[in-house]
PDB file of C-alpha atoms in Angstrom:
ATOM      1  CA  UNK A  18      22.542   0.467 -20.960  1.00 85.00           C
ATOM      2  CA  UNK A  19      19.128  -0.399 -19.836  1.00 80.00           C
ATOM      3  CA  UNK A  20      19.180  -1.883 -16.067  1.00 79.00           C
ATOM      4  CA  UNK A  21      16.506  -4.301 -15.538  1.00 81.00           C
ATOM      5  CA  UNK A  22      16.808  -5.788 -12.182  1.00 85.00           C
ATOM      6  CA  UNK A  23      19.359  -5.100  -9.226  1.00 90.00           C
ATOM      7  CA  UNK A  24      20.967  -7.363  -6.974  1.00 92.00           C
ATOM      8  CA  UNK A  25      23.116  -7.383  -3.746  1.00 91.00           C
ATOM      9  CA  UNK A  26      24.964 -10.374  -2.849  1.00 90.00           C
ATOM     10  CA  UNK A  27      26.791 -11.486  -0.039  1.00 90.00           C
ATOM     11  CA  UNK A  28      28.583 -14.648   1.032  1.00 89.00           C
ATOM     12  CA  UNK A  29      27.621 -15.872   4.550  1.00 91.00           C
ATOM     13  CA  UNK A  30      28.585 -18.873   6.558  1.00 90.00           C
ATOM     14  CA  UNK A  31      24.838 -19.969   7.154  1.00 94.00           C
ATOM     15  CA  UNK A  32      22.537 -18.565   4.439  1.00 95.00           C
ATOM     16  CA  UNK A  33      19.490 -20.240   6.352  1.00 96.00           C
ATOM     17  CA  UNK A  34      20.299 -18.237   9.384  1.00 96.00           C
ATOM     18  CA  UNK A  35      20.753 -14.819   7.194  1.00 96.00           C
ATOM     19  CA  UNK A  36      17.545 -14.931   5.195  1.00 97.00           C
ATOM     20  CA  UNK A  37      15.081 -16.153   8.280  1.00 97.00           C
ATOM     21  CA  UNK A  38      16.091 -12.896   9.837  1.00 97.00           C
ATOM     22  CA  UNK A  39      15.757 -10.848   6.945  1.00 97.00           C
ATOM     23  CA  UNK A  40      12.066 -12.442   6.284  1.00 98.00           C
ATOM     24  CA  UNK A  41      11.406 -12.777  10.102  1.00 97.00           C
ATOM     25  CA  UNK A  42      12.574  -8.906  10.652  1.00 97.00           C
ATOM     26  CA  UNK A  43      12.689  -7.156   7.386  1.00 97.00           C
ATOM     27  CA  UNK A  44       9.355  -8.321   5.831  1.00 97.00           C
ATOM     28  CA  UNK A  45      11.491 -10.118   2.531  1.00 98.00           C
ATOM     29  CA  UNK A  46       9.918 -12.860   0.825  1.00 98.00           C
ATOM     30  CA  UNK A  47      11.787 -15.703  -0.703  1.00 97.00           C
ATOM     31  CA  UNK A  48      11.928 -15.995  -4.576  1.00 97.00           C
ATOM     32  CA  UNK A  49      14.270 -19.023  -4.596  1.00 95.00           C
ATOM     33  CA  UNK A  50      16.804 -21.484  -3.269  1.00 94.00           C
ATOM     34  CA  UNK A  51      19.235 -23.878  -3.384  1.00 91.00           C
ATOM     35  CA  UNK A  52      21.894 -25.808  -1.465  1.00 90.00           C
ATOM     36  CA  UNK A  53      24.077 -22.541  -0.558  1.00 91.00           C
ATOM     37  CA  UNK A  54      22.213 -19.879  -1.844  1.00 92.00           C
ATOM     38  CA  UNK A  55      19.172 -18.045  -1.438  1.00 97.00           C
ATOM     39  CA  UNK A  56      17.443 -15.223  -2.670  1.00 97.00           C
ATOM     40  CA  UNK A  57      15.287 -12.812  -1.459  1.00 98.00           C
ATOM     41  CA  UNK A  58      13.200  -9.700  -2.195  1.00 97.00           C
ATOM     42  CA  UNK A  59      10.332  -7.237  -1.001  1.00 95.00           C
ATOM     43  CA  UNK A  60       8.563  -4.580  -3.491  1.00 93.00           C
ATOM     44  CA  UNK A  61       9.452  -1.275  -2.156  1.00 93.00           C
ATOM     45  CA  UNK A  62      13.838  -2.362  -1.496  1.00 92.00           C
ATOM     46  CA  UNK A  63      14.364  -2.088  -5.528  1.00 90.00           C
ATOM     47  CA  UNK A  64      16.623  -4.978  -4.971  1.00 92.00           C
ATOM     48  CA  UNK A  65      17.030  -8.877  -4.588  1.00 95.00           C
ATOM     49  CA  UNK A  66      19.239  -9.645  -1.397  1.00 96.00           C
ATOM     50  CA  UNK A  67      20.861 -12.774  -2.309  1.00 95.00           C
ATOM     51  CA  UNK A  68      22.851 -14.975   0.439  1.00 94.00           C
ATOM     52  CA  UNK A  69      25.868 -16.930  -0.690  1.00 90.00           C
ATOM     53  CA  UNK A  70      27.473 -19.685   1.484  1.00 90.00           C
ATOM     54  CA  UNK A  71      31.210 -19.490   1.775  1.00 85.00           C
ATOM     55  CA  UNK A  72      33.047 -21.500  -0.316  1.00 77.00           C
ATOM     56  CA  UNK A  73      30.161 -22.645  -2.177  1.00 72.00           C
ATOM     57  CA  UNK A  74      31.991 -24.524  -5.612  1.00 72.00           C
ATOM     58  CA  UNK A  75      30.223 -22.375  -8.062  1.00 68.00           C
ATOM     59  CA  UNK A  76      31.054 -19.048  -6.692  1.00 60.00           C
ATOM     60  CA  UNK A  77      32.986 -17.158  -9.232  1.00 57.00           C
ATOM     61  CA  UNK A  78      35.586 -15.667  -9.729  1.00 55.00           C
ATOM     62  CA  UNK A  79      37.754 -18.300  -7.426  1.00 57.00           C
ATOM     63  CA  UNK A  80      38.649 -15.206  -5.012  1.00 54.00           C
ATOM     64  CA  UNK A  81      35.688 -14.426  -3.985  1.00 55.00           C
ATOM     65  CA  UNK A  82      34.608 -18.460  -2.495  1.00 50.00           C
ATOM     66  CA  UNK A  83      36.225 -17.968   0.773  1.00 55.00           C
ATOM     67  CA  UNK A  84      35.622 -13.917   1.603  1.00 59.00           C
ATOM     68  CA  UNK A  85      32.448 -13.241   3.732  1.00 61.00           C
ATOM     69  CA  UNK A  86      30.446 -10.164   3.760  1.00 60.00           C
ATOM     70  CA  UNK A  87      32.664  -8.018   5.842  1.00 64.00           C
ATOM     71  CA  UNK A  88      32.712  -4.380   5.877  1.00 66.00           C
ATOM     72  CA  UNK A  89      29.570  -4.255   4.203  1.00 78.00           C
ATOM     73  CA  UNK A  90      26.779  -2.058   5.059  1.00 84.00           C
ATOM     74  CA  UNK A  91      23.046  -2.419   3.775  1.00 91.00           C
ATOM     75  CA  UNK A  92      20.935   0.448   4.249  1.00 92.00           C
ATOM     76  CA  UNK A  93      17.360   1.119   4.317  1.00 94.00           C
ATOM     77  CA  UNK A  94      15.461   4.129   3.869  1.00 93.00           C
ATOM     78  CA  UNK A  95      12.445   4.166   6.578  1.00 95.00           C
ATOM     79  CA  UNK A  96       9.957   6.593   7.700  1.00 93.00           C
ATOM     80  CA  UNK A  97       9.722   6.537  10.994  1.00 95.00           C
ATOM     81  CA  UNK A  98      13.027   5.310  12.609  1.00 96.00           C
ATOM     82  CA  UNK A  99      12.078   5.431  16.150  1.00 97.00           C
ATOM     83  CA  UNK A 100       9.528   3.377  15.667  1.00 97.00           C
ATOM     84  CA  UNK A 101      11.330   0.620  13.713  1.00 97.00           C
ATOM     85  CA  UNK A 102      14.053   1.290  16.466  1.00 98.00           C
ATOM     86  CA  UNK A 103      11.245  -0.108  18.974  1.00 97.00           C
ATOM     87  CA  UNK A 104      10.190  -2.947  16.994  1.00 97.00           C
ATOM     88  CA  UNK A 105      13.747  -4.418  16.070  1.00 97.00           C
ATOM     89  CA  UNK A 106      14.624  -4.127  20.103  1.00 97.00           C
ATOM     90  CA  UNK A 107      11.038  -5.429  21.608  1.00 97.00           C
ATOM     91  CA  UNK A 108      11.985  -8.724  18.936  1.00 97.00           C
ATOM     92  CA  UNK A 109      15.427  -9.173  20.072  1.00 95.00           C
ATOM     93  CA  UNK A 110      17.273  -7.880  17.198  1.00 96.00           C
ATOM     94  CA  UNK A 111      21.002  -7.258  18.545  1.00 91.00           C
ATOM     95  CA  UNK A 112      21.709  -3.066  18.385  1.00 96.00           C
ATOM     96  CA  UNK A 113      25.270  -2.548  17.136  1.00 95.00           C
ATOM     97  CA  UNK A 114      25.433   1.360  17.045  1.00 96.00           C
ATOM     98  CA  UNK A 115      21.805   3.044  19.123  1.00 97.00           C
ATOM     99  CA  UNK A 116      19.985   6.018  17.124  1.00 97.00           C
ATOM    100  CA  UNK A 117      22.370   9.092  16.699  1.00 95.00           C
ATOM    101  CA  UNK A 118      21.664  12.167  14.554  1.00 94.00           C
ATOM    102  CA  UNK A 119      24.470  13.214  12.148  1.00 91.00           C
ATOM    103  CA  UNK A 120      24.783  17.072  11.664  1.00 88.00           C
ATOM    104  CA  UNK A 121      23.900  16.720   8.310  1.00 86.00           C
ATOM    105  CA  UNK A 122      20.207  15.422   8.862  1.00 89.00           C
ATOM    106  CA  UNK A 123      20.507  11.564   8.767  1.00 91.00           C
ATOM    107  CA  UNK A 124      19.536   9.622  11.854  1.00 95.00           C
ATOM    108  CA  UNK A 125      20.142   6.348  11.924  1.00 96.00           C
ATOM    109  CA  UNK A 126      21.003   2.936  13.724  1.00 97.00           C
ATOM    110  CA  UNK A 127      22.484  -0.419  12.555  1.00 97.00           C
ATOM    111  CA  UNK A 128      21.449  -3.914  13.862  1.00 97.00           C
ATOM    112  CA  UNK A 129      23.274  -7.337  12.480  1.00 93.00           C
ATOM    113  CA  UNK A 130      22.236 -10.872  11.780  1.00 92.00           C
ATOM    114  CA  UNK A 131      23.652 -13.815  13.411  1.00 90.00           C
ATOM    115  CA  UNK A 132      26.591 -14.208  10.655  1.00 88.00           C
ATOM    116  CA  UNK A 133      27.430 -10.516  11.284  1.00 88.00           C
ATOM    117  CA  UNK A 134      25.714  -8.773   8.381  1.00 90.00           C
ATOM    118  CA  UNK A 135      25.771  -5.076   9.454  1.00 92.00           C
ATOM    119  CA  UNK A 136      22.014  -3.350   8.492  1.00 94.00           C
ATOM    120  CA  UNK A 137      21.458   0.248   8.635  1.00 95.00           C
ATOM    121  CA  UNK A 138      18.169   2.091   9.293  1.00 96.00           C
ATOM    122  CA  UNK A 139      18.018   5.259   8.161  1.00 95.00           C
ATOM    123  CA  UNK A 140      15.577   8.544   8.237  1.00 95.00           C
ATOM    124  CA  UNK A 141      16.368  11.737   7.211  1.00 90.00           C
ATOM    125  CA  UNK A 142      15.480  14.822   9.391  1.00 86.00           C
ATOM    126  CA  UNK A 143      15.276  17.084   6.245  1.00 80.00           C
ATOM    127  CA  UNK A 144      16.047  15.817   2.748  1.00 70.00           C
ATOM    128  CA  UNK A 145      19.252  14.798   2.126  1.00 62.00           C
ATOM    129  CA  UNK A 146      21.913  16.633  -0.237  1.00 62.00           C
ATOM    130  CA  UNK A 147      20.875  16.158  -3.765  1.00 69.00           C
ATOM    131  CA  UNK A 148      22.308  12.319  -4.901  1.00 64.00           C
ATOM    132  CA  UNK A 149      22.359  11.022  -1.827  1.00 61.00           C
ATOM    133  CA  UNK A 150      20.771   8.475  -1.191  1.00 60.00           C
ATOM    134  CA  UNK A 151      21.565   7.265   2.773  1.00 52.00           C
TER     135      UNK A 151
END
């Protein structure tokens, strides 16, 4: 198999709110949209993020039209996490879990949009165990 394009999608209540914080915070651009859905991308995430409103009729399979992205976790690779730390506070950006420092190297913090999305920052103090990659 030859993969030539990755996606993550997620079903929101309002896909409008979802995506102006990912452009207005994250730096993603929008590719395209329609009523319900949007998607978005930025060179260097090796992934479209794609918001889905809930219960949107052409969602398939059936089970999925009414679930929302819960327990989900997207995570981000950064270089400087104290710095991005900074930034995301001095714009408002709601902190769910403050920096920490995991024995194993990774320091990190998480931050959520206004339909709950859970985002995690992430820098590595030394590199991580081969294969991981956050």
């Amino acid at each position: 198999m030859r993969i030539t394009a990755s996606a993550i999608s997620l079903n929101v209540e309002d896909v409008s709110a979802s995506a102006a914080f990912m452009k207005r915070h994250f730096g993603f651009t929008e590719d395209m949209s329609a009523d319900g859905f949007v998607s978005l991308s930025r060179k260097d995430a090796g992934f479209n993020l794609i918001f889905l409103r809930t219960g949107l009729e052409s969602l398939k399979p059936e089970s999925l039209k009414h679930r929302k992205a819960e327990g989900i976790l997207v995570a981000f690779v950064v270089d400087d996490i104290d710095a991005e730390y900074r930034r995301l506070q001095d714009e408002g950006v709601r902190i769910l879990t403050p920096i920490e420092t995991e024995p194993w190297g990774e320091r990190f913090f998480q931050v959520a949009d206004d339909n709950g999305v859970i985002l995690q920052l992430v820098q590595w103090m030394h590199p991580p165990p081969e294969g991981v990659v956050s």
